[in-house]
Short mmCIF file of C-alpha atoms in Angstrom, two decimals:
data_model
loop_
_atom_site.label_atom_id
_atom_site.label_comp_id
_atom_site.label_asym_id
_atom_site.label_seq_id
_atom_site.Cartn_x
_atom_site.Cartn_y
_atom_site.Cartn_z
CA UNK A 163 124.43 87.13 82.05
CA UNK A 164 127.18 88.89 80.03
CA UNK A 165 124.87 90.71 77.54
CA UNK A 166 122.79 92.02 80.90
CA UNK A 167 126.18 93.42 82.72
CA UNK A 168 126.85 94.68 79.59
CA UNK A 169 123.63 96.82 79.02
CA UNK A 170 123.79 97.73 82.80
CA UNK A 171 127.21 98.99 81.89
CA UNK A 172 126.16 101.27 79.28
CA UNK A 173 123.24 102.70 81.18
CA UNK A 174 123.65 106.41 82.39
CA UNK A 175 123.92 107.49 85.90
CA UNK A 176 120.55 108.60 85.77
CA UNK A 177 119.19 105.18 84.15
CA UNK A 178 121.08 103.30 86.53
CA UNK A 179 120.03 105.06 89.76
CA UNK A 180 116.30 104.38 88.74
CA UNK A 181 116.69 101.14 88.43
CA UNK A 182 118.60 100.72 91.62
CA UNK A 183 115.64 102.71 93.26
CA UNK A 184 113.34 100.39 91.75
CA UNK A 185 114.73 97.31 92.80
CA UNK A 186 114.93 98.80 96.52
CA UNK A 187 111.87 100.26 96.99
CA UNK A 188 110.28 96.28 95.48
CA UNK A 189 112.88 94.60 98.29
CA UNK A 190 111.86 97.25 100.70
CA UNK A 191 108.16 97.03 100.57
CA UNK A 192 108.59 93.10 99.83
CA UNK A 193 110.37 92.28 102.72
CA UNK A 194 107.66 93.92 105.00
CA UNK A 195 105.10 92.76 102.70
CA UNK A 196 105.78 89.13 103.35
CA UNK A 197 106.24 89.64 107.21
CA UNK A 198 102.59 90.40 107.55
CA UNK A 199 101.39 86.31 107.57
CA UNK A 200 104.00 85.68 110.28
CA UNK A 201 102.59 88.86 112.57
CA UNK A 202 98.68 87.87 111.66
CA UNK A 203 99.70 84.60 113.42
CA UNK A 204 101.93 86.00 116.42
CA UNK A 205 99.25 88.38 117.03
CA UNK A 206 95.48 87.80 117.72
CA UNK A 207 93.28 90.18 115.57
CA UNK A 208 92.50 92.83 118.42
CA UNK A 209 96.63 93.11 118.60
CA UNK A 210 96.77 93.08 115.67
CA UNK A 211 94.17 95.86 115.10
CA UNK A 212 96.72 98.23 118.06
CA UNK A 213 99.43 97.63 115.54
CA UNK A 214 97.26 99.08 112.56
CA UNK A 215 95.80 102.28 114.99
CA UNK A 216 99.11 103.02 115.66
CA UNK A 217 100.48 102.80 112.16
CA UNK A 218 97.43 105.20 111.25
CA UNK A 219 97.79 107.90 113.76
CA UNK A 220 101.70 107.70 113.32
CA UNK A 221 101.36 108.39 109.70
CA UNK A 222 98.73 111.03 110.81
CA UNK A 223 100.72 112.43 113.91
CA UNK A 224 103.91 112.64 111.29
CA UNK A 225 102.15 115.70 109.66
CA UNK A 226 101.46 118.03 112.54
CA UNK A 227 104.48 117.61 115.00
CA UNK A 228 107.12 117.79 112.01
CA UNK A 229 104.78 119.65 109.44
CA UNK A 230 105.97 117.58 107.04
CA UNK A 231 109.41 119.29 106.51
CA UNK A 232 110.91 115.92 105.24
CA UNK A 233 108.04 115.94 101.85
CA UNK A 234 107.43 118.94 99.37
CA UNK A 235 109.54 121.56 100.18
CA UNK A 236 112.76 120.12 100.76
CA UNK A 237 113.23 118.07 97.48
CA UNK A 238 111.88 121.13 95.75
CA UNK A 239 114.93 122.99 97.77
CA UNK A 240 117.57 120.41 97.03
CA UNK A 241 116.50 120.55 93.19
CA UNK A 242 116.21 125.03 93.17
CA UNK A 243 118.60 125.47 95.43
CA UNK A 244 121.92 122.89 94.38
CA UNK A 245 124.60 124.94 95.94
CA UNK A 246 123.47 124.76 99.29
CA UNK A 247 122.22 121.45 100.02
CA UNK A 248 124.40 121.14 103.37
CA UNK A 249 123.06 123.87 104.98
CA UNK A 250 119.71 122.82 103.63
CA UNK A 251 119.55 119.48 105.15
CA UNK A 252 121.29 121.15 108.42
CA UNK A 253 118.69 123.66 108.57
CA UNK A 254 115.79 121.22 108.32
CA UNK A 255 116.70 118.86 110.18
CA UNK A 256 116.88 121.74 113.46
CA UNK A 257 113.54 122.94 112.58
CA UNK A 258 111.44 120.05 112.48
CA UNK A 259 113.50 118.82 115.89
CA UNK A 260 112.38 121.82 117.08
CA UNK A 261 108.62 121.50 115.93
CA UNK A 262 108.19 117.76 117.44
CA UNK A 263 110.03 118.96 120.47
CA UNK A 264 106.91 121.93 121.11
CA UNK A 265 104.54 119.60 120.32
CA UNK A 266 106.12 116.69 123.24
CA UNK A 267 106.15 119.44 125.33
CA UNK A 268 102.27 120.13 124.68
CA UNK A 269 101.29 116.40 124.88
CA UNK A 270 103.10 116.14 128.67
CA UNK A 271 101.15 119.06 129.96
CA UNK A 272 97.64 116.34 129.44
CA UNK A 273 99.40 113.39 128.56
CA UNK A 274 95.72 111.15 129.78
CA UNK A 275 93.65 113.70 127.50
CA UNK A 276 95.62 112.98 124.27
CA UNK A 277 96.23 109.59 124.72
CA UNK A 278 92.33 109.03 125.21
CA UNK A 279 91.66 111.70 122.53
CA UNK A 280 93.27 109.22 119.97
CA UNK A 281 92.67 105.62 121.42
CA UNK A 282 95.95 104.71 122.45
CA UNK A 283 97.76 104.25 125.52
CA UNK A 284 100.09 106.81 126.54
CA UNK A 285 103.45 104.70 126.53
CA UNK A 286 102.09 104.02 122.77
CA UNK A 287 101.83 107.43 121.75
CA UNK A 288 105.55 108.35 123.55
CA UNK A 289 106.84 105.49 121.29
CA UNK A 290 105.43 107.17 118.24
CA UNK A 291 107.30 110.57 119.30
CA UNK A 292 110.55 108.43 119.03
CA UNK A 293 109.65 106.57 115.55
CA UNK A 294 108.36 109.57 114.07
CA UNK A 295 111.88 112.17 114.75
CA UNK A 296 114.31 109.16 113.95
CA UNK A 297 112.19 108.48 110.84
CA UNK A 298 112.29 111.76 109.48
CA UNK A 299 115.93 111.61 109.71
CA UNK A 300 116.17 108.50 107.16
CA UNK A 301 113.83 110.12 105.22
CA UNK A 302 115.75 113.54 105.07
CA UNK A 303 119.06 111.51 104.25
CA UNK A 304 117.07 109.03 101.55
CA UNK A 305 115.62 112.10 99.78
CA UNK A 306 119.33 113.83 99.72
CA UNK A 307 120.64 110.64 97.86
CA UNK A 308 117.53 110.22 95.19
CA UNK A 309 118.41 113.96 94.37
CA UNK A 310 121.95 113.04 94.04
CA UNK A 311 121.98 109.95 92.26
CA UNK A 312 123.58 108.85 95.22
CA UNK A 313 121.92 105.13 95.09
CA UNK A 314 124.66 102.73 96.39
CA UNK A 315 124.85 103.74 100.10
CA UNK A 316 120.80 104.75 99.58
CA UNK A 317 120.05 101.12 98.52
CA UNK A 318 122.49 99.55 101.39
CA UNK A 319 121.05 101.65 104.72
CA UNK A 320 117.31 100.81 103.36
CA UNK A 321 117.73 97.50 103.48
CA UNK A 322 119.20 97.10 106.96
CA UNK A 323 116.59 99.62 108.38
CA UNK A 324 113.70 96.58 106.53
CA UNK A 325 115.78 94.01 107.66
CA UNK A 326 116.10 94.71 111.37
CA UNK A 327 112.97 96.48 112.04
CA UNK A 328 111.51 93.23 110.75
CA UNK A 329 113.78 90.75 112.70
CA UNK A 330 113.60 92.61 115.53
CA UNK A 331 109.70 92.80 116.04
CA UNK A 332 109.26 89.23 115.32
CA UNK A 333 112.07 88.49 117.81
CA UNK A 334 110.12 90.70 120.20
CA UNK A 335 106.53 89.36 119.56
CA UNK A 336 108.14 85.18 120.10
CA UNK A 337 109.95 86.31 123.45
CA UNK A 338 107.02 88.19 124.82
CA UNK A 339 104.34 87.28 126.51
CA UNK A 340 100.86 86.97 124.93
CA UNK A 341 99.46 89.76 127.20
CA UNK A 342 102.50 92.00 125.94
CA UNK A 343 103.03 91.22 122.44
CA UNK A 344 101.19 94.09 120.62
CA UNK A 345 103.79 96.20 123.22
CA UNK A 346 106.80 94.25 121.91
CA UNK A 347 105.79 94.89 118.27
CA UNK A 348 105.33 98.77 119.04
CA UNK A 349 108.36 99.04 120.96
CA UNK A 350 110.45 97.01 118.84
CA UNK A 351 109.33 98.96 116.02
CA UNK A 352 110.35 102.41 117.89
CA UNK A 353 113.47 101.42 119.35
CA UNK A 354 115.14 100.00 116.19
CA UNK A 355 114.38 103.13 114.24
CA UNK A 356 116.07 105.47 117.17
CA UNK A 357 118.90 102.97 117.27
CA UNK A 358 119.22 103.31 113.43
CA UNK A 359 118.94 106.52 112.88
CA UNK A 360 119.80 108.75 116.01
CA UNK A 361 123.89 109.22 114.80
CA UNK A 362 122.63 109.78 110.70
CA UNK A 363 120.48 112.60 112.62
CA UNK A 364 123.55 114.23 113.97
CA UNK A 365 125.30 113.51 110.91
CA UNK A 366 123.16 115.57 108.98
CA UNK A 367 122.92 118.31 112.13
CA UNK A 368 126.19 118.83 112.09
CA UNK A 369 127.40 118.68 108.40
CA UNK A 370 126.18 122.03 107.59
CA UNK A 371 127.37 125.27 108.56
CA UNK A 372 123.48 127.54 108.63
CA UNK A 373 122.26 124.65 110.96
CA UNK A 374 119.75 127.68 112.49
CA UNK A 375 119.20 129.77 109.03
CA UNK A 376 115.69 132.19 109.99
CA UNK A 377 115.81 132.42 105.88
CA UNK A 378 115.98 128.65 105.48
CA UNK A 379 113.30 128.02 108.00
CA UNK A 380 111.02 131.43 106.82
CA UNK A 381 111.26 129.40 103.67
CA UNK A 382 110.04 126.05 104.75
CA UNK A 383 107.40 127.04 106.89
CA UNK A 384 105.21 129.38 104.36
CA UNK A 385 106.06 126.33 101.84
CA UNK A 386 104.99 123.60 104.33
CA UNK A 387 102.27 125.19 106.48
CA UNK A 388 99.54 125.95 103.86
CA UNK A 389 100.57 122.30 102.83
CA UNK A 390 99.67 120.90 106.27
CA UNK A 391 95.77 120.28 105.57
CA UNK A 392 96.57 118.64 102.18
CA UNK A 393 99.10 116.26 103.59
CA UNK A 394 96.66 115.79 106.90
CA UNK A 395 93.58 115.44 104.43
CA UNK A 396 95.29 112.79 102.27
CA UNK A 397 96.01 110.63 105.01
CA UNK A 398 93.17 111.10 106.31
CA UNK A 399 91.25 109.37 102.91
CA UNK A 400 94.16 107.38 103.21
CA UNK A 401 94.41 106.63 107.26
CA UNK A 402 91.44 107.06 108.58
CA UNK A 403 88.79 104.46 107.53
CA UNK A 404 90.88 101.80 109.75
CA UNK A 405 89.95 104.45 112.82
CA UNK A 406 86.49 104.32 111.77
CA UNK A 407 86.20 101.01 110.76
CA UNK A 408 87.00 100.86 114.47
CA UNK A 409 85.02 102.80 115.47
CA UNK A 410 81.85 101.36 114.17
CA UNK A 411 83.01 97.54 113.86
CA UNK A 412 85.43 97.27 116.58
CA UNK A 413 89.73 96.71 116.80
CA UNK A 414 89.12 93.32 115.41
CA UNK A 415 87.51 94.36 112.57
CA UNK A 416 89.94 97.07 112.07
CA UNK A 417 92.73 94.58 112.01
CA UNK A 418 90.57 92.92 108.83
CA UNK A 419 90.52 96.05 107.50
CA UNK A 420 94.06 96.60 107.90
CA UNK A 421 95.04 93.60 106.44
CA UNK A 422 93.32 94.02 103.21
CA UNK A 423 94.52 97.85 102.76
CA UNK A 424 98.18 96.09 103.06
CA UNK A 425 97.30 93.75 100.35
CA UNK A 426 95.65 96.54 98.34
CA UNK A 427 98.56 99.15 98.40
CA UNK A 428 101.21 96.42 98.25
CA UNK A 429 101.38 98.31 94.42
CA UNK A 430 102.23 101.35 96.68
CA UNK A 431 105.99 99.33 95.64
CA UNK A 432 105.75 100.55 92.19
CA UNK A 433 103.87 104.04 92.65
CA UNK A 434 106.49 104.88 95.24
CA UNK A 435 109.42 103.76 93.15
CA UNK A 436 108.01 105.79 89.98
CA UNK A 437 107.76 108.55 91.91
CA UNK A 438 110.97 108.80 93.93
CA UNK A 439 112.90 108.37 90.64
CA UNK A 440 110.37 110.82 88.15
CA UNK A 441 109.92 113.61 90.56
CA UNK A 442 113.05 115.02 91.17
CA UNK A 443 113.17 114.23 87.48
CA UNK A 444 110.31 116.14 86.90
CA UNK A 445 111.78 119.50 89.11
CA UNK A 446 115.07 119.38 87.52
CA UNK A 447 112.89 119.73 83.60
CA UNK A 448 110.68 122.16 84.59
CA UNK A 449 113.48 123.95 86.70
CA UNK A 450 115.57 124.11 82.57
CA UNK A 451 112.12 125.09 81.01
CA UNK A 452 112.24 121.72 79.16
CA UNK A 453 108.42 120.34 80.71
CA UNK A 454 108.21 118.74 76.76
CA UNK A 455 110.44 115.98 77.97
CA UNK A 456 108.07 115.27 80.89
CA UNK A 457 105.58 113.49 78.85
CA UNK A 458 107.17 110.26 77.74
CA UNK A 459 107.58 109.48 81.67
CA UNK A 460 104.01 109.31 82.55
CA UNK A 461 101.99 107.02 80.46
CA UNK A 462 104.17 103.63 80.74
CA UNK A 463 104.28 104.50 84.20
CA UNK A 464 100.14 104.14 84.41
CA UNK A 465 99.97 101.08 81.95
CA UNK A 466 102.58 99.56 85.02
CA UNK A 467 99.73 100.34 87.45
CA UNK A 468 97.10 99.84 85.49
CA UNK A 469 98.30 95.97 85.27
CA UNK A 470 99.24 95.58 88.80
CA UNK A 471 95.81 96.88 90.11
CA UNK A 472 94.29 93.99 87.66
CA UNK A 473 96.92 91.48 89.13
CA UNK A 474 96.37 92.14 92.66
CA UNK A 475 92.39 92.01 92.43
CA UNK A 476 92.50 88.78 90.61
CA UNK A 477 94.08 86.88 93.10
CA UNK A 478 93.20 88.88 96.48
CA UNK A 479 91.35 85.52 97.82
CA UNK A 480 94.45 83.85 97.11
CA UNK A 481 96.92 86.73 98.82
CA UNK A 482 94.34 87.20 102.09
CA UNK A 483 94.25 83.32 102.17
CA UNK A 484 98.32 83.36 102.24
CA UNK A 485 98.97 86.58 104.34
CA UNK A 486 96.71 85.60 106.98
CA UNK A 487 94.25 82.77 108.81
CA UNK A 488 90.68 82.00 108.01
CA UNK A 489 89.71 85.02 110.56
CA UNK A 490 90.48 87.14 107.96
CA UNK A 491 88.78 85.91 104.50
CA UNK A 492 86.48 88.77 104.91
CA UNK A 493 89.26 90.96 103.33
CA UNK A 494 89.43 89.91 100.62
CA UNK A 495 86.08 91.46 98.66
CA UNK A 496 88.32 94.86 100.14
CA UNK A 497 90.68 93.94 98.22
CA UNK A 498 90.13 95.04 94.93
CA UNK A 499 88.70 98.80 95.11
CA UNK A 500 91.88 99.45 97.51
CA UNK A 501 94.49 98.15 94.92
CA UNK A 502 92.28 100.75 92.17
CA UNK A 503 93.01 103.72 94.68
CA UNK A 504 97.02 103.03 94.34
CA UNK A 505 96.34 104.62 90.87
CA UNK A 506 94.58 107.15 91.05
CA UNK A 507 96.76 107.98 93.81
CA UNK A 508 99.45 108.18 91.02
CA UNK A 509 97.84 110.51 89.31
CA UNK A 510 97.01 113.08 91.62
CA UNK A 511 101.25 112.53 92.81
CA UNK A 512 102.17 113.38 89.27
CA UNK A 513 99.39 116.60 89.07
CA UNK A 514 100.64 117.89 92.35
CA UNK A 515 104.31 117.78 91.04
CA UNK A 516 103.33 120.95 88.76
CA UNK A 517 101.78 122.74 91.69
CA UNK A 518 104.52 121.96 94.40
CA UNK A 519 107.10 123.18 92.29
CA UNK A 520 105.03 126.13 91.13
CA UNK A 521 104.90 126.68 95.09
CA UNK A 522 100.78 127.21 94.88
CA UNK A 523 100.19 125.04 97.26
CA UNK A 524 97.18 126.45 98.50
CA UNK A 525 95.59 124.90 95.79
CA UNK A 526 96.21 121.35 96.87
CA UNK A 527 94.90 122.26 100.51
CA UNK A 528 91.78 123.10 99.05
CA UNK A 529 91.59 119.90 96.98
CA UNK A 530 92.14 117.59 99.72
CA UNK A 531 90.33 118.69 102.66
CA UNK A 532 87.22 118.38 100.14
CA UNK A 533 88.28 114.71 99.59
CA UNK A 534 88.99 114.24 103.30
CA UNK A 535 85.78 115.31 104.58
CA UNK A 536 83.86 113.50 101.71
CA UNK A 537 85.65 110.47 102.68
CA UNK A 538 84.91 110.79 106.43
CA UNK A 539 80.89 111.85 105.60
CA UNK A 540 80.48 108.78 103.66
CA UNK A 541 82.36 105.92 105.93
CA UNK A 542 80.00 107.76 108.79
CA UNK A 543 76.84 107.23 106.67
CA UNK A 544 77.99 103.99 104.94
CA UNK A 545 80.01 101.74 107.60
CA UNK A 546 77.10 101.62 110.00
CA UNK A 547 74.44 100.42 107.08
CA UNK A 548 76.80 98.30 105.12
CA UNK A 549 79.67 96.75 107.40
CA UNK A 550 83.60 97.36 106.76
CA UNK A 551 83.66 96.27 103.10
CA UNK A 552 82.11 99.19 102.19
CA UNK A 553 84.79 101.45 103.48
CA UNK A 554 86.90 100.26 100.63
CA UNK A 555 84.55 101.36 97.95
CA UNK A 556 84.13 104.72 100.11
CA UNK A 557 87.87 105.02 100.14
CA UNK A 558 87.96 104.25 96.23
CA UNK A 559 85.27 107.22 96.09
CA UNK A 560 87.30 109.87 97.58
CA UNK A 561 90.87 109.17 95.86
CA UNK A 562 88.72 109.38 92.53
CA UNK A 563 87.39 112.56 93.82
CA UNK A 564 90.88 114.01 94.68
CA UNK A 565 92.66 112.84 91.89
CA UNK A 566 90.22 114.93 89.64
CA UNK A 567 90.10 118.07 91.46
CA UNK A 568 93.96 117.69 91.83
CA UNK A 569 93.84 117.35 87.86
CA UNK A 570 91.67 120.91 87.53
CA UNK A 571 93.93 122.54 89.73
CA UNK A 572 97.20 121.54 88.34
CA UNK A 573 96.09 122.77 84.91
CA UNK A 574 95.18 126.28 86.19
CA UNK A 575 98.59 126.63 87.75
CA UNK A 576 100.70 125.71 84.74
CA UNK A 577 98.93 127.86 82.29
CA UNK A 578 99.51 130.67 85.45
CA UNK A 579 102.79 130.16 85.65
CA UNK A 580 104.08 128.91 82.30
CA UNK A 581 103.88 129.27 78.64
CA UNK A 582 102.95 125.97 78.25
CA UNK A 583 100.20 123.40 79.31
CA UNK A 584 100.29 120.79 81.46
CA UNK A 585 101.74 117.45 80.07
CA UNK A 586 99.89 114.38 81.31
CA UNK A 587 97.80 112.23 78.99
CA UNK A 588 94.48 112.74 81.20
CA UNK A 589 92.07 111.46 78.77
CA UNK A 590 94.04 107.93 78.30
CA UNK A 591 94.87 108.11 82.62
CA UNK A 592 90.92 108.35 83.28
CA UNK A 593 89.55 106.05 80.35
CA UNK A 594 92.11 103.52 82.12
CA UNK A 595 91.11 103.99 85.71
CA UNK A 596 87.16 104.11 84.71
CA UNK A 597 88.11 100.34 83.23
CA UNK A 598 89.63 99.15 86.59
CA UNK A 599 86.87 100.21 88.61
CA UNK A 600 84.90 98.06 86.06
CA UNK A 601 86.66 95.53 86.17
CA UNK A 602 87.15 95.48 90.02
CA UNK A 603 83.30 95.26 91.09
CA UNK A 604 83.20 92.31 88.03
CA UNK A 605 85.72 90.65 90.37
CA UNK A 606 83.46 90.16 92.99
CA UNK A 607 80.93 88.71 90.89
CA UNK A 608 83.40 86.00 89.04
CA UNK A 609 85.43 85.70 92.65
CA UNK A 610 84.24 81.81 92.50
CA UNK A 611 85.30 81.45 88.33
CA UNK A 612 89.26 80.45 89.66
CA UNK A 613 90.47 79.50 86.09
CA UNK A 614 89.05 83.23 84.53
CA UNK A 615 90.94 84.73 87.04
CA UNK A 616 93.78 83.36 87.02
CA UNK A 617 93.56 84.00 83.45
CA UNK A 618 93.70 87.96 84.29
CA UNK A 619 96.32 87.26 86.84
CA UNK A 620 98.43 85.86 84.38
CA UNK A 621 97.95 88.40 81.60
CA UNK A 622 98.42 91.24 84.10
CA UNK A 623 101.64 89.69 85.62
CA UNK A 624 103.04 89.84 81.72
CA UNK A 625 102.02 93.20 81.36
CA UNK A 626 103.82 94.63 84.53
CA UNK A 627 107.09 92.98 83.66
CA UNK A 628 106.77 94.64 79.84
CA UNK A 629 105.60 98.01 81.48
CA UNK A 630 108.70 98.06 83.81
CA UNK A 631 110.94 97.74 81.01
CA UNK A 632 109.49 99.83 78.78
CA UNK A 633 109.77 102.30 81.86
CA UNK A 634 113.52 101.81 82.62
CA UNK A 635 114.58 101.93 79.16
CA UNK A 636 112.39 105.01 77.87
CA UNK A 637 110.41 106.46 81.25
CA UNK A 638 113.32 109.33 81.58
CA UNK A 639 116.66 110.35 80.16
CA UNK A 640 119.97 110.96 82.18
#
């Protein structure tokens, strides 16, 4: 115990912070990970299946009424612009208030029209107006501390926002009754982010003294608006085949479908945690013409994720069988080709790093809305034929897809824009994901051989832990 304080000790403030961001973003995601058996039981499937739709079109809604202001521009701010991060974080926080606020305003002029338009009750959609602004606040504050190395008070807040969002809705969901309870988990979901976050959003209002800079928000908005259709595309590919599924299946089978992309992107832990601690990382390098350093950052980061995809699909009968009843032992064969998209969803986040910061972000529209409309044409022309498992493959299809075109796009930018060429080892990232996509259709054929996979499982589980030290002891310097 000794020896570890003492290596923790020595760590910079750089290594340290990563490692703190790690270990919250694993608690974060773990804690809600491992609620999902006890709502799959509170809940029948169709509520179940409301409580997916309206995770979907929040994540969807998210992009156009705040344009995204809390992703892309504003780290890339933060990092360019160091002097000014007060007024930054003032600034942004008015506009995209301002943004949701005009877009409220639109949705009460037809409030029956939209709330059909989408499949969700009105009082549902008013909830996701009130979890979507006090979000953004957290996230505005959370991206101010990773920029910062700020990780102590970072690390505390995110925990108490898992911990009583998670409380709270299964509170809700016991007390209510069964005709109510996919209410009580929206509304207990809602009201504990406003309650959370409402003061840190007047916290960060206030602090700064441009709260209403025209340059600040001139800035954001040609950064952010030509990003709009490649954030709305990805989550599309990334959203949308629940809606479908829906569509074409029904809310039941939606909630199946659900289920198994939670057990899929539960990885999301790791690609999230690389990324919040490499890409401001990456800004601040390319920002002191230093991109050489980049390189020994990426590749332990994809043998992490390469080993995690393998560990997932190995045991997803076992993980659907745990996270939810009998009901639900279709989602497992959807298992597998979701958990493969977490990385080449890495990839295209650490190609469109070059290109955000670059600010030729016209180039990643273009990318995804190809993906995005792929992905829809196929679920339309596959789902009917071949039932919901085939939306995972579909879905697999698509991030492939993007992560490729993301990959040509990124290298045209940086020889653009720099003297020097992009640095990601693409050969060994694609030779690895082309041996996971193997390896997860094999799955479905050995699926009954318990002892071979748990074999994998095993050898996988040893490689993540060795590829997440590796990581925090050479991924990045202070």
């Amino acid at each position: 115990m000794r020896s570890l304080l003492a290596i923790y000790k020595s760590l910079s403030l750089g290594k340290r912070a990563a490692l703190w961001f790690v270990f919250c973003s694993f608690l974060q995601k773990g804690i809600t990970f491992f609620t999902t058996p006890l709502f799959t039981r509170l809940l029948s499937t169709e509520q179940f299946g409301y409580w997916t739709l309206f995770q979907s079109w929040e994540t969807v809604l998210t992009i156009v009424v705040t344009f995204n202001l809390t992703s892309g521009c504003y780290m890339q701010s933060l990092v360019k612009f160091d002097n000014q991060k007060d007024d930054l974080t003032s600034s942004f926080v008015t506009l995209l208030t301002l943004i949701l606020l005009a877009f409220l305003g639109i949705f009460f002029i037809a409030p029956s029209y939209f709330s059909a338009l989408i499949g969700l009750p009105e009082r549902y959609v008013l909830a996701m107006f009130v979890s979507i602004w006090a979000t953004a606040m957290f996230l505005f504050w959370s991206v101010r501390q990773r920029v910062d190395l700020n990780y102590a008070p970072f690390v505390a807040l995110s925990v108490v926002y898992v911990l009583v969002v998670s409380i709270v809705g299964i509170v809700a969901v016991l007390l209510a009754p069964e005709s109510l309870k996919a209410d009580a988990r929206i509304f207990s979901y809602a009201g504990s982010c406003f309650l959370l976050f409402f003061a840190l959003g007047i916290y960060q209002f206030r602090k700064g003294r441009k709260r209403f800079s025209l340059k600040i928000w001139k800035r954001a908005l040609k950064y952010n608006v030509p990003l709009i259709p490649h954030y709305l595309s990805q989550t599309l590919i990334n959203q949308f085949s629940r809606v479908q599924v829906s569509m074409y299946c029904g809310v039941a089978a939606a909630g199946v479908f659900g289920l198994a992309y939670s057990v899929g992107m539960a990885i999301l832990v790791l690609n999230s945690a690389v990324l919040n601690v490499l890409t401001p990382w990456v800004y601040q390098k390319l920002k002191a013409d230093r991109a050489t350093d980049i390189k020994r950052g990426f590749l332990p980061a994809f043998v992490m994720l390469f080993a995690a995809c393998l560990l997932v699909s190995a045991m997803s009968p076992e993980l659907v069988a745990f996270f939810a009843p009998s009901s639900y032992s279709e989602a497992a064969w959807i298992v597998p080709p979701i958990a493969v998209c977490t990385y080449f969803m890495l990839s295209q986040s650490f190609y469109d790093n070059y290109i955000l910061y670059y600010e030729r972000t016209i180039f990643l529209s273009v990318a995804s809305i190809v993906a995005a409309i792929v992905n829809i044409t196929l679920n339309a022309l596959v789902i009917p034929q071949f039932g919901l498992v085939s939306a995972g493959y579909t879905t697999l299809i698509c991030f492939i897809l993007s992560s490729v075109v993301h990959c040509i796009f990124s290298q045209s930018v940086v020889k653009k824009e720099s003297n020097h060429s992009i640095i990601v080892p693409i050969k060994s990232i694609y030779i690895m994901g082309a041996t996971l996509i193997a390896v997860s259709i094999l799955f479905s054929v050995i699926a009954s051989c318990i002892a071979l996979r748990y074999i994998i499982a095993f050898l996988a589980f040893i490689g993540v832990c060795i590829s997440i030290l590796f990581f925090l002891k050479h991924g990045k310097s202070a």
